Amino acid sequence: MTEASSTAAREADERYMAAALAIGRRGLGVTAPNPAVGTILVRDGRIIGRGATQQGGRPHAETVALAEAGEGARGATAYVTLEPCSHHGVTAPCADALSRAGVTRVVSAIEDPDPRVAGRGHQILRDAGVEVLTGVCTEAARRANLGHILRVTEGRPMVTLKLAETSDGYAAAGSPHDPRLIITGMAANHRVQIMRAMHDAIMVGVGTVLGDDPLLTVRLPGLESRTPLRVVLDTHLRIPVRSRLVATAAERPVLVIAGERAPVAARRDLEARGVSVEIVDTDADGHIDLHAALAVLARGGLTRVFSEGGPTVAGCLISAGLADDVFLLQGARPLGRVGIAALSDGSRAILHDPARYRAARPSFSGVDQVAEFERVL
């Protein structure tokens, strides 16, 4: 193969893998505890099968793509955004399914760190005579599968932090008697709704519940069923039983994570109203230990958490290295007076430290600017 043809082949592999990643992202928020994988089958330069992991994690993306391709899969190349599974679960291993279907080449973005797989899927394919190429679009695949990777390797889900601020840096007015600020416009608010739907849980601190009484649902037409688990960090169980979250707990699940000294009577009252309560350790400051709280969510099968808590939760997540993706939405208008800062100087410094976060080019949702930061892995 000449250098030119080798370059062309590599570029083609990257294009198809990018397409597989785009297909896989359709499953974000609905496939937990399984990762949201995408698969494309290509033969003679034509896509003959597409698949994404389905709701609840089954069937897997490879199975869906093979079903669409049928007999056309024989002699095809499969582009898979995560190593095909090698263990027997509800269904047979995807690595076996690919080889049995006659796929002759598999391009895999990254190895699955799950100890039940961890290279075995690739080895099954090689042993069956299938050509295996790994490491295509690795960084993009790692970000797309980060929730699964962190759950397996660190025992926690990935966390996306969203915070809105005025153009002069405030998340709220300074007085508790001031009305709630409307910081961002319709376009940004719709973007947040989509982001909610792409996660397994929405998490806030009890201060947000006390101040805003949010519902934390997905309200875009057609996506209402994608409302994730609603999670409240509430050390002392101060959440009002008349809050909208508690009132709707029978319709949409609510989990409150409390400290070990939370009142037993308050816990019983919440549980009687359909709210689930988990008790975790507190940290040196007497607040919920965030590592312990996220471990609870991981044990429940969650891989992606969308944090919409206020400045206190945001600052704690950033300083603890637990905010993996950060979206800072800045409204077009200033508060014009002293208020509650969206982020402390220390938190902002961490976000702008290239050793800890990589900043994307700012974008806009309507008139509101969106700054995105990815934690350096």
Coordinates of N, CA, C and O in Angstrom, one line a residue, residues 210-274:
L210 N -34.8 24.8 47.9 CA -35.4 25.8 48.8 C -35.6 27.1 48.1 O -36.6 27.8 48.3
G211 N -34.7 27.5 47.2 CA -34.7 28.8 46.6 C -35.6 28.8 45.3 O -36.3 29.8 45.1
D212 N -35.7 27.7 44.6 CA -36.3 27.8 43.3 C -37.5 26.8 43.1 O -38.3 27.0 42.2
D213 N -37.6 25.8 44.0 CA -38.7 24.8 43.9 C -38.8 24.2 42.5 O -39.8 24.3 41.9
P214 N -37.6 23.7 42.0 CA -37.7 23.2 40.6 C -38.4 21.9 40.4 O -38.6 21.1 41.4
L215 N -38.8 21.6 39.2 CA -39.4 20.3 38.9 C -38.4 19.3 38.3 O -38.5 18.1 38.5
L216 N -37.4 19.8 37.6 CA -36.3 19.0 37.1 C -36.8 17.9 36.1 O -36.3 16.8 36.2
T217 N -37.7 18.3 35.2 CA -38.1 17.4 34.2 C -37.7 17.8 32.8 O -37.2 19.0 32.7
V218 N -37.8 17.0 31.9 CA -37.6 17.3 30.5 C -38.9 17.8 29.9 O -39.8 17.0 29.8
R219 N -38.9 19.0 29.4 CA -40.2 19.6 29.0 C -40.3 19.8 27.5 O -41.3 20.4 27.0
L220 N -39.4 19.4 26.7 CA -39.5 19.6 25.3 C -40.4 18.5 24.7 O -40.4 17.4 25.1
P221 N -41.3 19.0 23.8 CA -42.3 18.0 23.2 C -41.6 16.8 22.6 O -40.7 17.0 21.8
G222 N -42.1 15.6 23.0 CA -41.5 14.4 22.4 C -40.4 13.8 23.3 O -40.1 12.7 23.1
L223 N -39.9 14.6 24.2 CA -38.8 14.1 25.1 C -39.2 14.0 26.6 O -38.4 13.7 27.4
E224 N -40.5 14.2 26.8 CA -41.0 14.1 28.2 C -40.6 12.8 28.9 O -40.3 12.8 30.1
S225 N -40.7 11.7 28.2 CA -40.4 10.4 28.8 C -38.9 10.2 29.1 O -38.6 9.3 29.8
R226 N -38.1 11.1 28.6 CA -36.6 11.0 28.9 C -36.2 11.7 30.2 O -35.0 11.9 30.4
T227 N -37.2 12.1 31.0 CA -36.8 12.7 32.3 C -36.0 11.7 33.2 O -36.5 10.6 33.5
P228 N -34.8 12.1 33.5 CA -33.9 11.2 34.3 C -34.4 11.1 35.8 O -35.3 11.8 36.2
L229 N -33.7 10.3 36.6 CA -33.8 10.3 38.0 C -33.5 11.7 38.5 O -32.5 12.3 38.1
R230 N -34.3 12.2 39.5 CA -34.0 13.5 40.1 C -33.4 13.3 41.4 O -34.0 12.6 42.3
V231 N -32.2 13.9 41.6 CA -31.4 13.6 42.8 C -31.2 14.9 43.6 O -30.8 16.0 43.0
V232 N -31.4 14.9 44.9 CA -31.2 16.1 45.7 C -30.1 15.7 46.8 O -30.3 14.7 47.5
L233 N -29.1 16.5 46.9 CA -28.1 16.4 48.0 C -28.6 17.2 49.2 O -28.7 18.5 49.1
D234 N -28.9 16.6 50.2 CA -29.6 17.2 51.3 C -29.1 16.7 52.7 O -29.7 15.7 53.2
T235 N -28.1 17.2 53.2 CA -27.4 16.7 54.4 C -28.4 16.4 55.5 O -28.4 15.3 56.2
H236 N -29.3 17.4 55.8 CA -30.1 17.3 57.0 C -31.6 17.1 56.7 O -32.5 17.3 57.5
L237 N -31.9 16.7 55.4 CA -33.3 16.4 55.0 C -34.2 17.7 55.2 O -35.2 17.6 55.9
R238 N -33.7 18.8 54.6 CA -34.5 20.0 54.7 C -35.5 20.2 53.6 O -36.3 21.1 53.6
I239 N -35.5 19.3 52.6 CA -36.4 19.4 51.5 C -37.9 19.4 52.0 O -38.3 18.6 52.7
P240 N -38.6 20.4 51.6 CA -40.0 20.5 52.0 C -40.9 19.4 51.4 O -40.8 19.1 50.2
V241 N -41.8 18.9 52.2 CA -42.7 17.9 51.7 C -43.7 18.4 50.7 O -44.3 17.7 49.9
R242 N -43.8 19.8 50.7 CA -44.7 20.4 49.8 C -44.0 20.9 48.5 O -44.6 21.5 47.6
S243 N -42.7 20.6 48.4 CA -42.0 20.9 47.2 C -42.5 20.2 46.0 O -43.2 19.1 46.1
R244 N -42.3 20.7 44.8 CA -42.8 20.0 43.6 C -42.1 18.7 43.4 O -42.7 17.8 42.8
L245 N -40.9 18.6 43.8 CA -40.2 17.3 43.6 C -40.9 16.2 44.4 O -41.1 15.1 43.9
V246 N -41.1 16.5 45.7 CA -41.8 15.5 46.5 C -43.2 15.2 46.1 O -43.7 14.1 46.0
A247 N -43.9 16.3 45.7 CA -45.3 16.1 45.2 C -45.4 15.2 44.0 O -46.5 14.6 43.8
T248 N -44.3 15.2 43.2 CA -44.4 14.4 41.9 C -43.6 13.1 42.0 O -43.3 12.5 41.0
A249 N -43.1 12.8 43.2 CA -42.2 11.6 43.3 C -42.9 10.3 42.9 O -42.2 9.4 42.4
A250 N -44.2 10.2 43.0 CA -44.8 9.0 42.6 C -44.9 8.9 41.0 O -45.0 7.8 40.5
E251 N -44.7 10.0 40.3 CA -44.8 10.0 38.9 C -43.4 9.9 38.3 O -43.2 9.2 37.3
R252 N -42.5 10.6 38.8 CA -41.1 10.7 38.4 C -40.2 10.4 39.6 O -40.2 11.2 40.5
P253 N -39.3 9.4 39.5 CA -38.5 9.1 40.7 C -37.7 10.2 41.3 O -37.1 11.0 40.5
V254 N -37.6 10.3 42.6 CA -36.8 11.3 43.3 C -35.9 10.5 44.3 O -36.4 9.7 45.1
L255 N -34.6 10.8 44.3 CA -33.7 10.2 45.3 C -33.1 11.4 46.1 O -32.5 12.3 45.5
V256 N -33.2 11.3 47.4 CA -32.5 12.3 48.3 C -31.4 11.6 49.0 O -31.6 10.6 49.6
I257 N -30.2 12.2 48.9 CA -29.0 11.7 49.5 C -28.7 12.6 50.7 O -28.5 13.8 50.6
A258 N -28.8 11.9 51.9 CA -28.6 12.7 53.1 C -27.4 12.2 53.9 O -26.8 11.2 53.6
G259 N -27.1 13.0 55.0 CA -26.0 12.6 55.9 C -26.5 11.7 57.0 O -27.7 11.5 57.2
E260 N -25.5 11.1 57.7 CA -25.8 10.1 58.7 C -26.6 10.7 59.9 O -27.2 9.9 60.6
R261 N -26.6 12.0 60.1 CA -27.3 12.6 61.2 C -28.7 13.2 60.8 O -29.3 13.9 61.5
A262 N -29.1 12.9 59.6 CA -30.4 13.4 59.1 C -31.5 12.8 60.0 O -31.5 11.7 60.5
P263 N -32.6 13.7 60.3 CA -33.6 13.2 61.2 C -34.4 12.0 60.7 O -34.8 12.0 59.5
V264 N -34.5 11.0 61.5 CA -35.2 9.8 61.1 C -36.7 10.1 60.8 O -37.2 9.5 59.8
A265 N -37.3 11.0 61.5 CA -38.7 11.3 61.2 C -38.9 11.9 59.8 O -39.8 11.6 59.1
A266 N -38.0 12.8 59.5 CA -38.0 13.4 58.1 C -37.8 12.3 57.0 O -38.5 12.4 56.0
R267 N -36.9 11.4 57.3 CA -36.7 10.3 56.3 C -38.0 9.5 56.1 O -38.4 9.2 55.0
R268 N -38.6 9.1 57.2 CA -39.8 8.3 57.1 C -40.9 9.1 56.4 O -41.7 8.5 55.6
D269 N -41.0 10.4 56.6 CA -42.1 11.2 56.0 C -41.8 11.2 54.5 O -42.8 11.1 53.7
L270 N -40.6 11.4 54.1 CA -40.3 11.5 52.6 C -40.6 10.1 52.0 O -41.2 10.0 50.9
E271 N -40.1 9.0 52.6 CA -40.3 7.7 52.0 C -41.8 7.4 51.9 O -42.2 6.7 51.0
A272 N -42.6 7.8 52.9 CA -44.0 7.6 52.8 C -44.7 8.3 51.6 O -45.7 7.9 51.2
R273 N -44.0 9.3 51.1 CA -44.5 10.1 50.0 C -43.9 9.6 48.7 O -44.0 10.3 47.6
G274 N -43.1 8.5 48.7 CA -42.6 7.9 47.5 C -41.2 8.4 47.2 O -40.7 8.0 46.1

